PDB file of C-alpha atoms in Angstrom:
ATOM      1  CA  MET A   1      -3.332  12.208  18.485  1.00 96.00           C
ATOM      2  CA  LYS A   2      -0.256   9.597  17.378  1.00 97.00           C
ATOM      3  CA  LEU A   3      -0.020   6.731  19.393  1.00 98.00           C
ATOM      4  CA  ASP A   4       3.854   4.462  20.892  1.00 98.00           C
ATOM      5  CA  VAL A   5       4.615   1.470  19.012  1.00 98.00           C
ATOM      6  CA  LEU A   6       6.057  -1.230  20.796  1.00 98.00           C
ATOM      7  CA  LYS A   7       9.139  -2.279  19.954  1.00 97.00           C
ATOM      8  CA  TYR A   8      10.664  -5.720  19.669  1.00 97.00           C
ATOM      9  CA  PRO A   9      11.280  -8.130  22.495  1.00 95.00           C
ATOM     10  CA  ASP A  10       7.918  -6.458  23.683  1.00 97.00           C
ATOM     11  CA  ALA A  11       6.317  -9.709  24.721  1.00 97.00           C
ATOM     12  CA  ARG A  12       2.326  -7.610  24.717  1.00 98.00           C
ATOM     13  CA  LEU A  13       3.334  -7.986  20.506  1.00 98.00           C
ATOM     14  CA  ARG A  14       3.367 -12.117  20.747  1.00 98.00           C
ATOM     15  CA  LEU A  15       0.131 -12.009  22.753  1.00 97.00           C
ATOM     16  CA  LYS A  16      -2.792 -13.258  20.537  1.00 98.00           C
ATOM     17  CA  SER A  17      -5.288 -10.490  19.098  1.00 98.00           C
ATOM     18  CA  ALA A  18      -9.492 -10.875  20.625  1.00 98.00           C
ATOM     19  CA  PRO A  19     -12.208 -10.144  18.024  1.00 98.00           C
ATOM     20  CA  VAL A  20     -13.742  -6.580  18.147  1.00 98.00           C
ATOM     21  CA  GLU A  21     -16.822  -7.287  19.508  1.00 98.00           C
ATOM     22  CA  ARG A  22     -18.518  -4.062  18.216  1.00 98.00           C
ATOM     23  CA  ILE A  23     -17.720  -1.251  16.296  1.00 98.00           C
ATOM     24  CA  THR A  24     -17.845   1.754  18.844  1.00 98.00           C
ATOM     25  CA  GLU A  25     -16.187   5.703  19.414  1.00 98.00           C
ATOM     26  CA  GLU A  26     -13.732   4.096  20.913  1.00 98.00           C
ATOM     27  CA  ILE A  27     -12.724   1.685  18.285  1.00 98.00           C
ATOM     28  CA  CYS A  28     -13.432   4.223  15.709  1.00 98.00           C
ATOM     29  CA  ARG A  29     -10.767   7.213  17.847  1.00 98.00           C
ATOM     30  CA  LEU A  30      -8.774   3.781  17.795  1.00 98.00           C
ATOM     31  CA  ALA A  31      -8.349   3.413  13.838  1.00 98.00           C
ATOM     32  CA  GLU A  32      -7.584   7.271  13.771  1.00 98.00           C
ATOM     33  CA  ASP A  33      -5.319   7.340  16.095  1.00 98.00           C
ATOM     34  CA  MET A  34      -3.451   4.111  14.714  1.00 98.00           C
ATOM     35  CA  VAL A  35      -3.273   5.524  10.852  1.00 97.00           C
ATOM     36  CA  GLU A  36      -1.966   9.067  12.535  1.00 96.00           C
ATOM     37  CA  THR A  37       0.527   6.764  13.959  1.00 97.00           C
ATOM     38  CA  MET A  38       1.379   4.998  10.764  1.00 96.00           C
ATOM     39  CA  TYR A  39       2.051   7.742   8.977  1.00 95.00           C
ATOM     40  CA  ALA A  40       3.713   9.441  11.309  1.00 95.00           C
ATOM     41  CA  GLU A  41       6.104   7.044  11.175  1.00 95.00           C
ATOM     42  CA  ASP A  42       6.406   6.428   7.716  1.00 92.00           C
ATOM     43  CA  GLY A  43       4.525   3.093   7.629  1.00 94.00           C
ATOM     44  CA  ILE A  44       2.121   1.511   5.516  1.00 95.00           C
ATOM     45  CA  GLY A  45       0.156  -0.815   7.607  1.00 97.00           C
ATOM     46  CA  LEU A  46      -0.423  -0.834  11.217  1.00 98.00           C
ATOM     47  CA  ALA A  47      -1.854  -3.424  13.679  1.00 98.00           C
ATOM     48  CA  ALA A  48      -3.553  -2.960  16.924  1.00 98.00           C
ATOM     49  CA  PRO A  49      -1.081  -5.108  18.918  1.00 98.00           C
ATOM     50  CA  GLN A  50       1.670  -2.626  17.546  1.00 98.00           C
ATOM     51  CA  VAL A  51       1.092   0.529  19.888  1.00 98.00           C
ATOM     52  CA  GLY A  52      -0.295  -2.287  22.695  1.00 98.00           C
ATOM     53  CA  ARG A  53      -4.412  -3.294  22.013  1.00 98.00           C
ATOM     54  CA  PRO A  54      -4.646  -6.657  21.774  1.00 98.00           C
ATOM     55  CA  LEU A  55      -7.580  -6.408  18.732  1.00 98.00           C
ATOM     56  CA  ARG A  56      -7.712  -7.938  15.562  1.00 98.00           C
ATOM     57  CA  LEU A  57      -7.721  -3.754  13.443  1.00 98.00           C
ATOM     58  CA  VAL A  58      -5.236  -3.663  11.059  1.00 98.00           C
ATOM     59  CA  VAL A  59      -4.657  -0.379   8.653  1.00 98.00           C
ATOM     60  CA  VAL A  60      -3.028   0.026   5.111  1.00 97.00           C
ATOM     61  CA  ASP A  61      -2.199   2.667   3.087  1.00 97.00           C
ATOM     62  CA  LEU A  62       0.251   2.368   0.090  1.00 94.00           C
ATOM     63  CA  SER A  63      -0.387   6.022  -1.374  1.00 90.00           C
ATOM     64  CA  GLY A  64       2.557   7.529   0.674  1.00 73.00           C
ATOM     65  CA  PRO A  65       4.970   8.653   1.667  1.00 68.00           C
ATOM     66  CA  SER A  66       3.834  12.155  -0.449  1.00 72.00           C
ATOM     67  CA  ARG A  67       0.417  11.592  -0.619  1.00 79.00           C
ATOM     68  CA  ARG A  68      -1.326  10.289   2.469  1.00 84.00           C
ATOM     69  CA  GLU A  69      -4.675   9.216   1.210  1.00 84.00           C
ATOM     70  CA  ALA A  70      -6.317   5.806   0.950  1.00 90.00           C
ATOM     71  CA  ALA A  71      -6.075   4.232   4.496  1.00 96.00           C
ATOM     72  CA  THR A  72      -8.076   1.072   4.585  1.00 98.00           C
ATOM     73  CA  VAL A  73      -8.958  -0.035   7.778  1.00 98.00           C
ATOM     74  CA  TYR A  74      -9.886  -3.554   8.750  1.00 98.00           C
ATOM     75  CA  VAL A  75     -11.647  -4.808  11.659  1.00 98.00           C
ATOM     76  CA  ASN A  76     -11.645  -8.418  12.496  1.00 98.00           C
ATOM     77  CA  PRO A  77     -10.077  -9.127   9.538  1.00 98.00           C
ATOM     78  CA  GLU A  78      -9.652 -12.632   7.942  1.00 98.00           C
ATOM     79  CA  LEU A  79      -6.584 -13.539   5.311  1.00 98.00           C
ATOM     80  CA  GLU A  80      -6.799 -16.446   2.710  1.00 98.00           C
ATOM     81  CA  ILE A  81      -3.400 -16.853   0.487  1.00 98.00           C
ATOM     82  CA  LEU A  82      -4.742 -17.722  -3.461  1.00 98.00           C
ATOM     83  CA  GLY A  83      -2.860 -20.141  -4.926  1.00 97.00           C
ATOM     84  CA  GLU A  84       0.947 -21.417  -4.170  1.00 97.00           C
ATOM     85  CA  GLU A  85       2.209 -18.621  -5.998  1.00 98.00           C
ATOM     86  CA  THR A  86       5.337 -17.393  -3.478  1.00 98.00           C
ATOM     87  CA  GLN A  87       6.551 -13.737  -3.589  1.00 97.00           C
ATOM     88  CA  GLU A  88       9.578 -12.421  -2.034  1.00 97.00           C
ATOM     89  CA  SER A  89      10.659  -8.802  -0.476  1.00 96.00           C
ATOM     90  CA  GLU A  90      12.171  -7.314   1.815  1.00 97.00           C
ATOM     91  CA  GLU A  91      10.480  -5.852   4.795  1.00 97.00           C
ATOM     92  CA  GLY A  92      10.813  -3.838   7.505  1.00 96.00           C
ATOM     93  CA  CYS A  93       8.666  -3.574  10.945  1.00 98.00           C
ATOM     94  CA  LEU A  94       7.738  -0.422  12.839  1.00 97.00           C
ATOM     95  CA  SER A  95       8.018  -2.433  15.167  1.00 98.00           C
ATOM     96  CA  VAL A  96      11.268  -4.133  14.577  1.00 97.00           C
ATOM     97  CA  PRO A  97      13.764  -1.319  14.686  1.00 94.00           C
ATOM     98  CA  ASP A  98      16.674  -1.568  12.451  1.00 91.00           C
ATOM     99  CA  LEU A  99      16.160  -5.004  10.603  1.00 96.00           C
ATOM    100  CA  ARG A 100      14.788  -5.254   6.851  1.00 96.00           C
ATOM    101  CA  ALA A 101      15.707  -8.534   5.400  1.00 97.00           C
ATOM    102  CA  VAL A 102      13.938 -10.263   2.658  1.00 97.00           C
ATOM    103  CA  VAL A 103      10.770 -12.414   3.851  1.00 97.00           C
ATOM    104  CA  LYS A 104       8.566 -14.826   1.132  1.00 97.00           C
ATOM    105  CA  ARG A 105       5.024 -14.360   1.039  1.00 98.00           C
ATOM    106  CA  GLY A 106       1.712 -15.634  -1.236  1.00 98.00           C
ATOM    107  CA  ALA A 107       1.510 -13.529  -4.103  1.00 98.00           C
ATOM    108  CA  ARG A 108      -1.812 -13.087  -4.590  1.00 98.00           C
ATOM    109  CA  VAL A 109      -4.256 -12.956  -1.226  1.00 98.00           C
ATOM    110  CA  ARG A 110      -8.177 -12.377  -0.602  1.00 98.00           C
ATOM    111  CA  ILE A 111      -8.955 -10.399   2.999  1.00 98.00           C
ATOM    112  CA  LYS A 112     -12.420 -10.459   4.771  1.00 98.00           C
ATOM    113  CA  ALA A 113     -13.027  -7.472   7.085  1.00 98.00           C
ATOM    114  CA  LEU A 114     -15.663  -4.691   8.411  1.00 98.00           C
ATOM    115  CA  ASN A 115     -14.883  -1.832   7.711  1.00 98.00           C
ATOM    116  CA  LEU A 116     -15.548   0.577  10.689  1.00 98.00           C
ATOM    117  CA  ARG A 117     -19.374   1.530   9.639  1.00 97.00           C
ATOM    118  CA  GLY A 118     -19.658  -2.925   9.740  1.00 98.00           C
ATOM    119  CA  GLU A 119     -19.938  -3.595   6.453  1.00 98.00           C
ATOM    120  CA  GLU A 120     -18.190  -5.978   4.648  1.00 98.00           C
ATOM    121  CA  LEU A 121     -15.536  -5.790   2.813  1.00 97.00           C
ATOM    122  CA  VAL A 122     -13.677  -8.159   0.539  1.00 98.00           C
ATOM    123  CA  GLU A 123     -11.089  -7.349  -1.597  1.00 98.00           C
ATOM    124  CA  GLU A 124      -8.505  -9.268  -3.405  1.00 98.00           C
ATOM    125  CA  ALA A 125      -4.623  -7.902  -3.350  1.00 98.00           C
ATOM    126  CA  ASP A 126      -1.071  -9.046  -5.157  1.00 98.00           C
ATOM    127  CA  GLY A 127       2.144  -7.512  -5.229  1.00 97.00           C
ATOM    128  CA  VAL A 128       3.479  -4.613  -2.154  1.00 96.00           C
ATOM    129  CA  ARG A 129      -0.380  -4.892  -0.866  1.00 97.00           C
ATOM    130  CA  ALA A 130      -0.258  -8.601  -0.493  1.00 98.00           C
ATOM    131  CA  ILE A 131       2.914  -8.567   1.464  1.00 98.00           C
ATOM    132  CA  CYS A 132       1.549  -5.156   3.886  1.00 98.00           C
ATOM    133  CA  LEU A 133      -2.114  -7.236   4.623  1.00 98.00           C
ATOM    134  CA  GLN A 134       0.198 -10.733   5.381  1.00 98.00           C
ATOM    135  CA  HIS A 135       2.346  -8.594   7.703  1.00 98.00           C
ATOM    136  CA  GLU A 136      -0.374  -6.840   9.305  1.00 98.00           C
ATOM    137  CA  CYS A 137      -2.544  -9.688   9.798  1.00 98.00           C
ATOM    138  CA  GLU A 138       0.558 -11.836  11.197  1.00 98.00           C
ATOM    139  CA  HIS A 139       0.819  -9.015  14.300  1.00 98.00           C
ATOM    140  CA  LEU A 140      -2.944 -10.214  15.318  1.00 98.00           C
ATOM    141  CA  GLU A 141      -2.015 -13.763  15.721  1.00 98.00           C
ATOM    142  CA  GLY A 142       1.409 -12.071  17.792  1.00 98.00           C
ATOM    143  CA  ARG A 143       3.695 -13.597  15.203  1.00 98.00           C
ATOM    144  CA  LEU A 144       6.479 -11.174  13.833  1.00 98.00           C
ATOM    145  CA  PHE A 145       8.183 -11.491  10.542  1.00 97.00           C
ATOM    146  CA  LEU A 146      11.457 -11.620  12.360  1.00 95.00           C
ATOM    147  CA  ASP A 147       9.968 -14.847  12.970  1.00 97.00           C
ATOM    148  CA  ARG A 148      10.508 -16.186   9.529  1.00 96.00           C
ATOM    149  CA  LEU A 149      13.665 -15.533   8.763  1.00 96.00           C
ATOM    150  CA  SER A 150      16.974 -18.166   9.757  1.00 95.00           C
ATOM    151  CA  ARG A 151      17.850 -18.899  12.891  1.00 96.00           C
ATOM    152  CA  LEU A 152      20.785 -16.908  12.199  1.00 96.00           C
ATOM    153  CA  LYS A 153      19.804 -14.207  11.361  1.00 94.00           C
ATOM    154  CA  ARG A 154      17.405 -13.626  14.208  1.00 94.00           C
ATOM    155  CA  ASN A 155      19.933 -15.218  16.614  1.00 95.00           C
ATOM    156  CA  LEU A 156      22.292 -12.278  14.812  1.00 95.00           C
ATOM    157  CA  TYR A 157      19.687  -9.309  15.365  1.00 95.00           C
ATOM    158  CA  ASN A 158      18.811 -10.798  19.156  1.00 93.00           C
ATOM    159  CA  ILE A 159      22.388  -9.744  20.322  1.00 94.00           C
ATOM    160  CA  LYS A 160      22.350  -5.382  18.513  1.00 92.00           C
ATOM    161  CA  ARG A 161      18.790  -5.216  19.647  1.00 93.00           C
ATOM    162  CA  LYS A 162      19.538  -6.432  23.280  1.00 91.00           C
ATOM    163  CA  LYS A 163      23.257  -4.101  22.948  1.00 90.00           C
ATOM    164  CA  ILE A 164      21.172  -1.522  21.878  1.00 88.00           C
ATOM    165  CA  LEU A 165      18.769  -1.949  24.731  1.00 90.00           C
ATOM    166  CA  THR A 166      21.371  -1.979  27.240  1.00 88.00           C
ATOM    167  CA  GLY A 167      23.645   0.571  25.699  1.00 84.00           C
ATOM    168  CA  ASP A 168      26.669  -1.873  25.088  1.00 76.00           C
ATOM    169  CA  ASP A 169      27.167  -0.228  21.993  1.00 61.00           C
ATOM    170  CA  ALA A 170      30.845  -1.240  22.512  1.00 53.00           C
TER     171      ALA A 170
END
């Protein structure tokens, strides 16, 4: 089932997520619904807080857009940036509509998590996958990629977003 994606400035996006205590049928269904939502929204990643569930659960799939067959579910992910090398890339976010901006992040990461069978998953990533994992894991801490932009860019986006939400496009 496709879920509604929360949009900035919804305060629920700023909540710190709680660990998943047990992998239940409900958690598996939430992960399945998140994957469906990510695909429907043409995203490459989605965190549970973005659909109003403040839980440490992330889904990622970089196989699209024409194929959608490599979704990975991360339960209670712990992310470590490896080394000091950084990379810059243009990012967007399903919860921050109408904004794309260049963001600087770690070039390589290691993620430790559980899969939906409760098995430990350890993965190292670079490139777009590293960017996506960092982006999604920040959602679990109540942070948005918007927070990584300059104050000027954030303020300009806030003005634009307020006009859209109030219908004042003049």
